[in-house]
Short mmCIF file of C-alpha atoms and ligand atoms in Angstrom, two decimals:
data_model
loop_
_atom_site.label_atom_id
_atom_site.label_comp_id
_atom_site.label_asym_id
_atom_site.label_seq_id
_atom_site.Cartn_x
_atom_site.Cartn_y
_atom_site.Cartn_z
CA MET A 1 23.30 12.58 2.70
CA ASN A 2 20.27 14.36 0.50
CA CYS A 3 17.02 12.93 -0.03
CA GLU A 4 16.93 10.45 -2.83
CA HIS A 5 13.27 11.78 -3.76
CA CYS A 6 13.69 15.40 -3.86
CA LYS A 7 17.35 15.72 -3.73
CA GLU A 8 16.99 18.77 -1.62
CA ARG A 9 16.51 18.41 2.15
CA LEU A 10 18.85 16.33 4.42
CA ALA A 11 17.58 12.60 4.46
CA THR A 12 16.60 11.66 7.81
CA VAL A 13 14.24 8.42 7.24
CA THR A 14 15.36 5.13 5.62
CA VAL A 15 12.87 3.09 4.02
CA THR A 16 13.70 -0.73 3.32
CA GLN A 17 11.76 -2.17 0.58
CA VAL A 18 11.71 -5.55 -0.86
CA VAL A 19 10.96 -5.85 -4.31
CA ASN A 20 11.18 -9.54 -6.09
CA GLY A 21 13.45 -10.44 -3.44
CA GLN A 22 16.07 -7.82 -3.46
CA LYS A 23 16.10 -5.63 -0.63
CA SER A 24 16.75 -2.18 -1.19
CA GLU A 25 17.08 1.10 1.35
CA LYS A 26 16.11 4.35 0.26
CA HIS A 27 16.94 7.46 2.11
CA TYR A 28 14.25 10.06 2.22
CA CYS A 29 13.83 13.58 4.10
CA GLU A 30 10.99 13.98 6.67
CA VAL A 31 8.68 15.78 4.25
CA CYS A 32 8.83 12.96 1.27
CA ALA A 33 8.75 10.35 3.36
CA GLN A 34 5.59 11.77 4.88
CA SER A 35 4.21 11.17 1.34
CA PHE A 36 5.20 7.62 1.42
CA HIS A 37 2.85 5.26 2.81
CA PRO A 38 2.30 1.36 3.12
CA PHE A 39 -0.32 1.31 0.44
CA ASN A 40 0.84 4.33 -1.74
CA LEU A 41 2.72 2.24 -4.70
CA ASP A 42 3.19 5.30 -6.62
CA PHE A 43 5.74 6.62 -4.48
CA HIS A 44 8.15 4.03 -5.30
CA LYS A 45 7.37 3.90 -9.19
CA GLU A 46 10.33 5.20 -10.27
CA GLU A 47 12.55 3.02 -8.05
CA GLN A 48 10.54 -0.08 -8.63
CA ILE A 49 11.12 -2.57 -12.02
CA PRO A 50 8.56 -0.99 -13.94
CA ILE A 51 6.12 -3.76 -15.30
CA HIS A 52 7.50 -2.83 -19.03
CA GLN A 53 10.91 -3.04 -18.13
CA LEU A 54 10.12 -6.57 -16.31
CA VAL A 55 8.23 -7.94 -19.56
CA SER A 56 10.82 -6.45 -21.65
CA ASN A 57 13.73 -8.37 -19.71
CA LEU A 58 11.71 -11.49 -19.87
CA PHE A 59 10.68 -11.47 -23.42
CA GLY A 60 13.75 -9.85 -24.80
CA LEU A 61 11.35 -7.01 -26.19
CA PRO A 62 13.06 -3.68 -26.30
CA VAL A 63 12.26 -1.08 -23.50
CA TRP A 64 10.06 1.51 -24.08
CA ASN A 65 10.12 4.87 -22.02
CA SER A 66 8.28 8.09 -22.91
CA GLY A 67 11.21 10.03 -24.08
CA ALA A 68 12.01 7.11 -26.83
CA GLN A 69 8.28 6.29 -27.50
CA GLU A 70 7.74 8.27 -30.45
CA LYS A 71 10.89 6.72 -32.01
CA ALA A 72 9.31 3.37 -31.68
CA PRO A 73 9.40 1.58 -34.99
CA SER A 74 5.98 0.32 -35.07
CA THR A 75 2.91 2.37 -34.19
CA PRO A 76 0.23 0.45 -32.50
CA LYS A 77 -2.68 -1.04 -34.75
CA LYS A 78 -6.17 0.20 -34.27
CA SER A 79 -7.43 -3.10 -33.07
CA ASP A 80 -4.83 -3.33 -30.08
CA GLN A 81 -6.89 -0.52 -28.64
CA CYS A 82 -9.45 -1.10 -26.02
CA PRO A 83 -12.38 0.40 -27.33
CA THR A 84 -13.91 1.92 -23.84
CA CYS A 85 -10.35 3.88 -22.94
CA GLY A 86 -8.31 3.75 -26.05
CA PHE A 87 -5.55 2.40 -24.49
CA THR A 88 -3.14 -0.05 -26.25
CA PHE A 89 -1.00 -2.63 -24.70
CA ARG A 90 2.07 -0.87 -25.07
CA LYS A 91 0.38 1.97 -22.98
CA PHE A 92 -0.31 -0.57 -20.42
CA LEU A 93 3.45 -1.50 -20.49
CA ASN A 94 4.57 2.21 -19.92
CA GLU A 95 2.22 3.04 -17.25
CA GLY A 96 2.20 -0.26 -15.43
CA LYS A 97 -1.78 0.43 -15.23
CA LEU A 98 -4.94 -0.32 -16.93
CA GLY A 99 -7.40 2.36 -18.46
CA CYS A 100 -10.68 0.67 -17.68
CA PRO A 101 -12.26 -2.72 -16.79
CA GLN A 102 -12.46 -3.55 -20.40
CA CYS A 103 -9.03 -3.51 -20.77
CA TYR A 104 -8.62 -6.89 -19.06
CA GLU A 105 -10.83 -8.22 -21.96
CA THR A 106 -9.13 -6.20 -24.93
CA PHE A 107 -5.53 -7.65 -23.54
CA GLY A 108 -7.01 -11.03 -22.23
CA LYS A 109 -4.44 -12.76 -24.65
CA GLN A 110 -1.19 -10.97 -23.08
CA LEU A 111 -1.86 -10.13 -20.06
CA PRO A 112 -1.42 -13.58 -18.50
CA LEU A 113 2.14 -13.55 -19.34
CA VAL A 114 2.60 -10.15 -17.48
CA LEU A 115 0.30 -11.81 -14.30
CA SER A 116 2.32 -15.14 -14.40
CA LYS A 117 5.44 -13.12 -13.78
CA ILE A 118 3.90 -10.80 -10.76
CA GLN A 119 1.32 -13.25 -9.32
CA ALA A 120 0.76 -16.77 -8.05
CA GLY A 121 -1.36 -17.88 -11.08
CA THR A 122 -3.56 -16.11 -13.53
CA THR A 123 -6.72 -17.26 -12.95
CA HIS A 124 -8.60 -16.04 -10.06
CA SER A 125 -9.76 -18.34 -7.38
CA GLY A 126 -11.35 -16.51 -4.58
CA LYS A 127 -14.61 -14.56 -3.81
CA ALA A 128 -17.19 -13.73 -6.79
CA PRO A 129 -19.98 -11.43 -6.70
CA GLY A 130 -23.32 -13.37 -5.92
CA LYS A 131 -21.55 -16.53 -4.75
CA PRO A 132 -21.37 -17.35 -1.18
CA ASN A 133 -17.59 -17.90 0.11
CA HIS A 134 -16.33 -20.08 2.33
CA HIS A 135 -15.73 -17.70 5.02
CA ASN A 136 -17.35 -19.75 8.11
CA GLU A 137 -15.16 -22.64 7.33
CA TRP A 138 -12.19 -20.48 7.68
CA ILE A 139 -13.42 -19.04 10.91
CA LYS A 140 -13.88 -22.51 12.03
CA LYS A 141 -10.16 -23.52 11.08
CA GLN A 142 -9.33 -19.97 13.08
CA ILE A 143 -11.19 -21.34 15.98
CA ASP A 144 -9.17 -24.71 15.88
CA SER A 145 -5.97 -23.17 15.52
CA THR A 146 -6.31 -20.53 18.42
CA ARG A 147 -7.62 -23.63 20.39
CA GLU A 148 -4.37 -25.21 19.71
CA GLN A 149 -2.45 -22.15 20.89
CA LEU A 150 -4.74 -21.82 23.99
CA GLN A 151 -3.71 -25.26 24.97
CA LEU A 152 -0.09 -24.51 24.47
CA ALA A 153 -0.58 -21.46 26.69
CA ILE A 154 -1.93 -23.15 29.43
CA HIS A 155 0.92 -25.89 29.11
CA GLU A 156 3.66 -23.21 28.97
CA GLU A 157 1.84 -21.35 32.04
CA ARG A 158 1.54 -18.61 29.91
CA PHE A 159 -2.08 -17.28 31.76
CA GLU A 160 -2.41 -14.06 30.17
CA ASP A 161 -1.90 -15.08 26.74
CA ALA A 162 -4.40 -18.22 27.69
CA ALA A 163 -7.13 -15.60 28.81
CA GLU A 164 -6.63 -13.36 25.73
CA LEU A 165 -6.84 -16.62 23.34
CA ARG A 166 -9.92 -17.70 25.11
CA ASP A 167 -11.62 -14.23 24.56
CA GLU A 168 -10.51 -14.58 21.05
CA ILE A 169 -12.09 -17.56 20.56
CA ARG A 170 -15.73 -16.54 22.23
CA GLU A 171 -15.28 -13.53 19.66
CA LEU A 172 -14.74 -16.12 16.76
CA GLU A 173 -17.76 -18.14 18.06
CA ARG A 174 -19.70 -15.10 17.99
CA LYS A 175 -18.87 -14.27 14.59
CA LEU A 176 -19.72 -17.72 13.61
CA GLU A 177 -22.91 -17.85 15.31
CA ARG A 178 -24.31 -14.44 14.10
CA GLY A 179 -23.36 -16.51 10.65
CA GLY A 180 -23.56 -15.80 7.35
CA VAL A 181 -21.14 -13.09 7.49
CA ASP A 182 -20.98 -13.43 3.71
CA ALA A 183 -24.68 -13.92 3.11
CA PRO A 184 -25.96 -11.42 0.82
CA MET B 1 -19.68 13.60 12.29
CA ASN B 2 -17.95 16.74 11.51
CA LEU B 3 -14.28 16.39 10.19
CA GLU B 4 -13.26 17.53 14.01
CA HIS B 5 -13.97 14.53 15.23
CA PHE B 6 -11.76 12.40 12.94
CA LEU B 7 -8.90 14.93 13.19
CA LYS B 8 -8.57 14.31 17.40
CA GLY B 9 -5.25 13.27 18.48
CA GLU B 10 -6.64 10.42 20.70
CA ALA B 11 -5.57 7.10 19.56
CA PRO B 12 -8.36 5.75 17.00
CA GLY B 13 -10.35 2.75 17.65
CA TRP B 14 -8.16 0.30 15.73
CA MET B 15 -5.29 1.26 18.46
CA ASP B 16 -7.02 -0.22 21.23
CA VAL B 17 -4.77 -2.37 23.44
CA LYS B 18 -6.73 -5.43 22.86
CA GLY B 19 -6.96 -8.25 20.53
CA LEU B 20 -4.31 -11.19 20.09
CA ASP B 21 -0.88 -10.47 20.51
CA ALA B 22 -1.67 -7.00 20.87
CA ASP B 23 2.02 -6.12 22.67
CA ILE B 24 3.72 -7.11 19.12
CA VAL B 25 1.10 -6.43 16.57
CA LEU B 26 -0.34 -3.34 16.86
CA SER B 27 -3.09 -3.55 14.06
CA THR B 28 -4.41 -5.37 11.25
CA ARG B 29 -5.32 -3.84 7.83
CA ILE B 30 -7.55 -5.46 5.08
CA ARG B 31 -7.98 -3.54 2.15
CA LEU B 32 -10.73 -4.37 -0.92
CA ALA B 33 -9.57 -2.75 -4.18
CA ARG B 34 -12.96 -2.49 -6.26
CA ASN B 35 -14.16 -0.77 -9.42
CA LEU B 36 -17.37 0.02 -11.34
CA ASP B 37 -17.90 -1.96 -14.74
CA GLY B 38 -18.32 0.74 -17.67
CA TYR B 39 -16.20 3.56 -16.02
CA ARG B 40 -12.50 4.14 -16.56
CA PHE B 41 -10.19 3.61 -13.92
CA PRO B 42 -9.07 7.13 -11.98
CA LEU B 43 -6.04 6.97 -13.78
CA SER B 44 -7.91 7.98 -17.32
CA PHE B 45 -11.34 8.82 -16.21
CA THR B 46 -12.99 12.27 -16.92
CA GLU B 47 -14.39 14.74 -14.20
CA ASN B 48 -17.90 14.09 -15.31
CA GLU B 49 -17.01 10.19 -14.61
CA ALA B 50 -15.10 10.81 -11.27
CA HIS B 51 -18.36 12.56 -10.38
CA GLN B 52 -21.09 10.14 -11.41
CA ILE B 53 -19.12 7.36 -9.57
CA ASP B 54 -18.78 9.53 -6.34
CA VAL B 55 -22.58 10.20 -6.43
CA MET B 56 -23.09 6.39 -7.00
CA ILE B 57 -21.21 5.18 -4.22
CA LYS B 58 -22.55 7.53 -1.64
CA GLU B 59 -26.24 6.61 -2.73
CA ALA B 60 -25.05 2.81 -2.20
CA LEU B 61 -23.67 3.54 0.86
CA GLN B 62 -26.89 5.59 1.96
CA SER B 63 -29.02 2.64 1.07
CA ILE B 64 -27.36 0.14 3.10
CA GLN B 65 -26.52 2.42 6.01
CA ASN B 66 -27.66 0.70 9.27
CA ASP B 67 -26.34 0.55 13.18
CA GLU B 68 -23.44 -1.45 12.05
CA HIS B 69 -22.29 0.53 8.85
CA ARG B 70 -23.09 4.51 9.29
CA PHE B 71 -20.57 6.79 7.51
CA SER B 72 -19.52 10.50 7.31
CA HIS B 73 -18.54 11.64 4.14
CA PHE B 74 -15.74 14.19 3.10
CA THR B 75 -14.67 15.69 -0.11
CA VAL B 76 -10.73 15.76 -0.47
CA LYS B 77 -10.44 19.12 -2.15
CA GLU B 78 -12.61 20.84 0.39
CA MET B 79 -10.21 19.78 3.00
CA PRO B 80 -7.44 21.64 3.99
CA ALA B 81 -3.94 20.52 3.58
CA LEU B 82 -2.78 20.18 6.98
CA GLN B 83 -6.13 18.47 8.00
CA ARG B 84 -5.65 15.86 4.71
CA GLN B 85 -2.06 15.22 6.46
CA VAL B 86 -3.70 14.30 9.83
CA LEU B 87 -6.16 11.86 8.09
CA VAL B 88 -2.94 10.33 6.45
CA GLU B 89 -1.17 9.93 9.73
CA LYS B 90 -4.16 8.53 11.12
CA HIS B 91 -4.08 5.81 8.17
CA LEU B 92 -7.59 6.91 7.59
CA ILE B 93 -6.66 8.06 3.96
CA SER B 94 -3.85 7.16 1.80
CA PRO B 95 -0.98 9.96 0.70
CA LEU B 96 -2.34 9.12 -2.90
CA LEU B 97 -5.95 10.30 -2.13
CA ALA B 98 -4.75 13.08 -0.28
CA LYS B 99 -3.19 14.42 -3.55
CA LYS B 100 -6.35 13.70 -5.41
CA GLU B 101 -8.47 16.49 -6.90
CA LYS B 102 -11.13 14.70 -9.28
CA SER B 103 -14.21 14.10 -7.13
CA ALA B 104 -12.09 12.11 -4.65
CA SER B 105 -13.61 11.79 -1.48
CA VAL B 106 -13.66 9.33 1.79
CA HIS B 107 -16.55 7.83 3.92
CA LEU B 108 -15.17 7.11 7.60
CA SER B 109 -17.33 5.61 10.25
CA ASN B 110 -17.24 7.32 13.49
CA ASP B 111 -14.66 4.81 15.42
CA GLU B 112 -12.52 5.09 12.39
CA THR B 113 -12.17 1.32 11.85
CA ILE B 114 -13.28 1.54 8.22
CA SER B 115 -12.44 4.00 5.77
CA ILE B 116 -13.81 3.72 2.19
CA MET B 117 -11.98 5.63 -0.37
CA VAL B 118 -13.49 6.76 -3.17
CA ASN B 119 -11.30 7.33 -6.83
CA GLU B 120 -8.05 7.09 -5.23
CA GLU B 121 -6.20 4.45 -7.57
CA ASP B 122 -9.38 2.61 -8.11
CA HIS B 123 -13.03 3.59 -7.49
CA LEU B 124 -13.58 2.17 -4.24
CA ARG B 125 -10.95 0.88 -1.77
CA ILE B 126 -12.45 -0.38 1.62
CA GLN B 127 -10.19 -0.65 4.60
CA CYS B 128 -11.07 -2.19 7.59
CA LEU B 129 -8.49 -1.62 10.56
CA ALA B 130 -8.52 -3.44 13.82
CA PRO B 131 -6.00 -3.83 16.78
CA GLY B 132 -3.81 -6.66 17.39
CA LEU B 133 -3.95 -9.82 14.89
CA GLN B 134 -7.19 -9.96 13.66
CA LEU B 135 -7.04 -11.25 9.96
CA ALA B 136 -10.05 -13.24 9.91
CA GLU B 137 -12.33 -11.18 11.83
CA THR B 138 -11.35 -7.97 9.95
CA TYR B 139 -11.73 -9.44 6.56
CA ALA B 140 -15.02 -10.92 7.73
CA ASP B 141 -16.14 -6.97 8.34
CA ALA B 142 -14.51 -6.08 5.19
CA SER B 143 -15.84 -8.74 3.32
CA LYS B 144 -19.60 -8.09 4.60
CA LEU B 145 -19.59 -4.62 3.67
CA ASP B 146 -18.31 -5.33 0.41
CA SER B 147 -21.23 -7.76 -0.18
CA LYS B 148 -23.37 -5.28 0.99
CA LEU B 149 -22.27 -2.63 -1.62
CA GLU B 150 -21.84 -5.02 -4.31
CA GLU B 151 -25.78 -5.53 -4.35
CA HIS B 152 -25.99 -1.61 -5.36
CA LEU B 153 -23.00 -1.70 -7.11
CA PRO B 154 -21.91 -2.61 -10.62
CA TYR B 155 -18.56 -3.97 -9.59
CA ALA B 156 -16.07 -4.99 -12.25
CA PHE B 157 -16.01 -8.57 -12.22
CA ASN B 158 -14.37 -11.26 -14.71
CA GLU B 159 -14.52 -15.06 -14.00
CA SER B 160 -10.59 -15.60 -14.95
CA PHE B 161 -9.17 -12.28 -13.56
CA GLY B 162 -11.45 -12.04 -10.50
CA TYR B 163 -11.94 -8.09 -9.39
CA LEU B 164 -10.81 -6.05 -11.94
CA THR B 165 -8.29 -3.39 -10.82
CA SER B 166 -6.30 -0.61 -12.47
CA CYS B 167 -3.33 -2.22 -11.52
CA PRO B 168 -2.28 -5.79 -12.24
CA THR B 169 -0.87 -6.30 -8.92
CA ASN B 170 -4.12 -5.83 -7.06
CA VAL B 171 -6.20 -7.66 -9.67
CA GLY B 172 -7.92 -11.08 -8.54
CA THR B 173 -8.98 -10.73 -4.66
CA GLY B 174 -8.10 -6.84 -4.72
CA LEU B 175 -7.02 -8.12 -1.41
CA ARG B 176 -4.37 -6.56 0.47
CA ALA B 177 -3.75 -7.82 4.07
CA SER B 178 -1.42 -6.22 6.47
CA VAL B 179 -0.08 -6.50 10.17
CA MET B 180 1.65 -3.96 11.80
CA MET B 181 4.34 -5.26 14.09
CA HIS B 182 6.53 -3.64 17.10
CA LEU B 183 9.77 -6.08 16.59
CA PRO B 184 12.36 -4.54 18.96
CA ALA B 185 14.16 -7.49 20.01
CA LEU B 186 14.35 -9.09 16.47
CA THR B 187 15.89 -5.61 15.17
CA MET B 188 18.31 -5.39 18.32
CA SER B 189 19.68 -8.82 17.69
CA LYS B 190 19.89 -8.04 13.74
CA GLN B 191 17.71 -10.96 12.94
CA ILE B 192 15.13 -9.02 11.30
CA LYS B 193 17.24 -9.15 7.87
CA VAL B 194 16.68 -13.04 7.93
CA VAL B 195 13.15 -12.61 8.28
CA THR B 196 12.88 -10.08 5.41
CA GLN B 197 14.76 -12.51 3.11
CA MET B 198 12.55 -15.22 4.49
CA LEU B 199 9.35 -13.15 3.94
CA ALA B 200 10.37 -12.37 0.33
CA ARG B 201 10.81 -15.59 -0.90
CA LEU B 202 7.17 -16.09 0.67
CA GLY B 203 5.70 -13.69 -1.62
CA MET B 204 5.25 -11.15 1.18
CA VAL B 205 6.57 -7.50 1.54
CA VAL B 206 7.92 -6.04 4.77
CA ARG B 207 8.28 -2.47 4.79
CA GLY B 208 9.84 -0.62 7.71
CA ILE B 209 7.26 2.65 8.37
CA TYR B 210 10.12 4.87 8.65
CA GLY B 211 13.76 3.98 9.67
CA GLU B 212 16.92 5.58 10.76
CA GLY B 213 20.21 4.67 9.32
CA SER B 214 19.58 0.56 9.08
CA GLU B 215 17.58 0.42 11.86
CA ASN B 216 13.68 1.12 11.21
CA LEU B 217 12.12 3.85 13.09
CA GLY B 218 10.65 2.74 16.04
CA ASN B 219 11.42 -0.85 15.18
CA ILE B 220 7.82 -0.84 13.47
CA TYR B 221 7.19 -3.13 10.59
CA GLN B 222 4.36 -3.56 8.16
CA ILE B 223 4.18 -7.17 6.41
CA SER B 224 1.85 -7.75 3.90
CA ASN B 225 0.29 -9.95 0.90
CA GLN B 226 2.06 -9.25 -2.43
CA ILE B 227 -0.02 -11.66 -4.28
CA THR B 228 -3.79 -11.07 -4.93
CA LEU B 229 -4.39 -13.57 -8.03
CA GLY B 230 -4.07 -17.38 -7.90
CA LYS B 231 -4.77 -17.60 -4.40
CA SER B 232 -8.08 -17.44 -2.73
CA GLU B 233 -8.57 -14.96 0.31
CA GLU B 234 -8.71 -17.55 2.79
CA GLU B 235 -5.07 -18.75 1.50
CA ILE B 236 -4.02 -15.51 1.33
CA LEU B 237 -4.98 -14.79 5.16
CA LYS B 238 -3.69 -18.11 6.31
CA ASP B 239 -0.18 -17.67 4.79
CA LEU B 240 0.09 -14.17 6.28
CA GLN B 241 -1.27 -15.42 9.75
CA GLU B 242 1.06 -18.35 9.93
CA VAL B 243 4.19 -16.04 8.83
CA ALA B 244 3.03 -13.42 11.61
CA LEU B 245 2.95 -16.30 14.37
CA GLN B 246 6.03 -17.29 13.32
CA ILE B 247 7.44 -13.84 13.50
CA ILE B 248 5.93 -13.43 17.19
CA LYS B 249 7.39 -16.59 18.09
CA ASN B 250 10.92 -15.34 16.96
CA GLU B 251 10.66 -11.66 18.74
CA ARG B 252 9.12 -13.50 21.89
CA GLY B 253 12.34 -15.94 22.09
CA ALA B 254 14.45 -12.75 21.05
CA ARG B 255 13.23 -10.86 24.07
CA GLU B 256 13.73 -13.76 26.27
CA ALA B 257 17.73 -13.86 25.26
CA LEU B 258 17.87 -10.15 25.79
CA LEU B 259 16.24 -10.19 29.16
CA LYS B 260 18.34 -13.06 30.14
CA ASN B 261 21.80 -11.67 29.13
CA SER B 262 21.31 -8.13 29.53
CA ARG B 263 18.46 -7.24 31.92
CA ILE B 264 20.16 -4.10 33.66
CA ILE B 265 21.45 -2.83 30.41
CA LEU B 266 17.72 -2.90 29.04
CA GLU B 267 16.59 -1.26 32.46
CA ASP B 268 19.13 1.44 31.75
CA ARG B 269 17.87 2.06 28.37
CA PHE B 270 13.87 1.91 29.12
CA ASN B 271 14.22 4.20 31.74
CA ARG B 272 16.44 6.73 29.80
CA SER B 273 14.17 6.71 27.38
CA LEU B 274 11.30 7.13 29.47
CA GLY B 275 13.26 10.22 31.16
CA ASN B 276 13.92 11.83 27.64
CA LEU B 277 10.13 11.39 26.54
CA LYS B 278 9.16 12.98 30.07
CA TYR B 279 11.27 15.71 29.96
CA ALA B 280 13.50 16.74 26.75
CA ARG B 281 13.00 20.01 25.04
CA ILE B 282 13.67 18.99 21.74
CA MET B 283 12.55 15.89 20.27
CA THR B 284 13.17 14.98 16.71
CA SER B 285 10.49 12.38 15.31
CA GLU B 286 13.41 9.65 14.78
CA GLU B 287 14.51 10.06 18.55
CA ALA B 288 10.65 10.18 19.74
CA ALA B 289 10.03 7.15 18.09
CA ALA B 290 13.09 5.40 19.30
CA CYS B 291 12.20 6.09 22.81
CA LEU B 292 8.79 5.31 22.53
CA SER B 293 9.95 1.72 20.95
CA ASN B 294 12.14 1.48 23.87
CA VAL B 295 9.44 2.24 26.56
CA ARG B 296 7.06 0.26 24.90
CA LEU B 297 9.13 -2.92 25.07
CA GLY B 298 9.72 -2.05 28.90
CA VAL B 299 6.07 -2.04 29.72
CA ASP B 300 5.93 -5.35 27.73
CA MET B 301 8.62 -7.22 29.67
CA GLY B 302 7.47 -5.68 33.07
CA ILE B 303 10.43 -3.43 33.79
CA ILE B 304 8.16 0.06 33.09
CA LYS B 305 4.98 -0.27 34.97
CA GLU B 306 3.75 3.28 35.32
CA VAL B 307 2.96 3.69 31.59
CA HIS B 308 -0.19 2.68 30.02
CA LEU B 309 0.43 0.98 26.27
CA ASN B 310 -2.64 3.23 25.34
CA VAL B 311 -0.74 6.29 26.00
CA LEU B 312 2.15 5.03 23.71
CA ASN B 313 -0.31 3.98 20.89
CA GLU B 314 -1.33 7.37 20.99
CA CYS B 315 1.80 9.12 21.36
CA MET B 316 3.17 7.23 18.06
CA ILE B 317 0.67 8.78 16.16
CA LEU B 318 0.61 12.41 17.63
CA ILE B 319 4.64 12.43 17.03
CA GLN B 320 4.08 12.90 13.29
CA GLN B 321 4.61 16.19 12.06
CA GLY B 322 0.82 16.83 10.89
CA PHE B 323 -0.16 16.16 14.17
CA VAL B 324 2.54 18.04 16.18
CA GLN B 325 1.50 21.01 13.59
CA GLN B 326 -2.17 20.69 14.49
CA TYR B 327 -1.59 20.98 18.29
CA ALA B 328 0.54 24.11 18.04
CA GLY B 329 -2.44 25.54 15.60
CA THR B 330 -0.18 26.46 12.70
CA THR B 331 2.69 25.35 10.15
CA LEU B 332 5.99 25.06 11.73
CA GLN B 333 9.77 24.85 10.58
CA ALA B 334 11.66 21.50 11.12
CA GLY B 335 13.18 23.11 14.69
CA GLU B 336 9.96 24.39 15.82
CA ARG B 337 8.35 20.97 15.47
CA ASP B 338 10.94 19.32 17.47
CA MET B 339 10.34 21.89 20.31
CA TYR B 340 6.45 21.25 20.02
CA ARG B 341 6.86 17.59 19.84
CA ALA B 342 8.77 17.63 22.97
CA LYS B 343 6.27 19.65 24.53
CA LEU B 344 3.70 17.52 23.65
CA LEU B 345 5.15 14.41 24.51
CA ARG B 346 5.88 15.60 28.24
CA GLU B 347 2.23 16.48 28.55
CA LYS B 348 1.08 13.27 27.34
CA LEU B 349 3.57 11.25 29.72
CA ASN B 350 2.93 13.19 32.77
CA LEU B 351 -0.69 13.84 32.41
CA ASN B 352 -1.77 10.42 31.40
CA ASN B 353 0.43 8.58 34.49
CA GLN B 354 -2.12 10.49 36.87
CA MET B 355 -4.75 9.59 35.17
CA ILE B 356 -3.95 6.12 34.78
CA LYS B 357 -3.39 6.24 38.83
CA GLU B 358 -6.36 7.76 39.31
CA LYS B 359 -8.67 5.39 37.34
CA GLY B 360 -6.34 2.36 37.18
CA GLU B 361 -8.74 0.10 38.92
CA GLU B 362 -11.96 0.37 36.83
CA ARG B 363 -9.38 0.18 33.75
CA TYR B 364 -7.89 -3.09 34.83
CA ASP B 365 -10.71 -4.75 36.53
CA VAL B 366 -12.61 -5.81 32.95
ZN1 ZN C 1 12.89 14.86 0.06
ZN1 ZN C 2 -9.78 0.05 -21.36
#
């Protein structure tokens, strides 16, 4: 079989991917596989369901692709444009990416529809600049659960594991003592 | 530090054999995506903006520099292609960054556990790597650095959407946490498909790093969170941690069952693989990865005693084509690479055996 990416060299590498619960296997040559990297989302861009399609499927909107774009009946109104980067919501749907931080305000009304489909929610609930976060609590919880694992390891006479777990707890306690990991 | 320091074939700090469940979890990675307010994302910014961002981040890192945070700075376009590839293979930069021309750069800590990519998909990507399963600790390291940088950089942040990123799949926490796991027994017993399906339902992604046929190459899987918005960092890490522990438990169970039912077959397989690594003259990366996986499992199960996990970690990195070519000192055709790869493995596995025997005592007596 030839590489699915360059369609030239022999495919020797299989990449398994799960997108929206669908498992798929892609076969690449060594050269193309090299450019695949766990955090390089770009590589699978063509294979992934593009965000614009996802939204279209969801709302029954037509799918635009770069070729058909000129034929799209309505031209975006000027008010739809991001003042900083000039992106329109349609351009975002085509690219799958936003142009600048300001876009999040410009498209603040439409974005939650997309986000609710790909995220657990549409509102941030984590760390924020200038605010202390609950990291120490998390480390404390971590120590508790590691202690449980330690008890289990001792009970099951897995002493090597127990020794590692003990070291792990010490390391976590040191982290906690050094404290204010997140203090500014 | 000069670039040569980071191109060495030694296993980097985050691949040390320590940390919890280090036999199954090879490494933990935390990545935080951040952007600067008032600048367009790398997708659409100008050369001038890119340069300004590069300078701002460099200055911010200089002003927070101390013994804990000391970085060497490299500009991507000044690096030869092969060197970029070696850094990608060491997971110090992403393939995307390696291709960037516009003022893209990377700041690396000397022990290679921290890498800060500038002008990749986002203005700033803080990456911390650690051996074994250490999600809380590694996140603490990344978050600490992030908080320090935040005092010197105008982060793009929005009350409702959190940290703003170029791609909406990263917005919110900007956090991608991943664990790299060696799961040979789950793979051999065909349970890995069930695991993969379960994870997809939990909003996690499983990627085989590389694979041959339906099996993943070297039986190594990378498991990471997909959700970045609507969950706090702690929740994301806790969920991933729980999933990782569950998988470890299943893998251990599968290993016990294998050992009980087919010990002699395993002994044969592991020792054959070790023989191939030590004596073969032609090695594709697939075969090398499969052999290394077998030998690793053999060491974990106590069947192979003469090889140290450190050596196997190092080999896992070295068999990649960039490293093989660096070792040869020139670019190579696929066939030539397979010959050099075999030579490299022979050297590593025969040489390191002796070294371990010599300094074995001091090594284990810690
Ligand atoms: Zn190809
Ligand atoms: Zn914009």
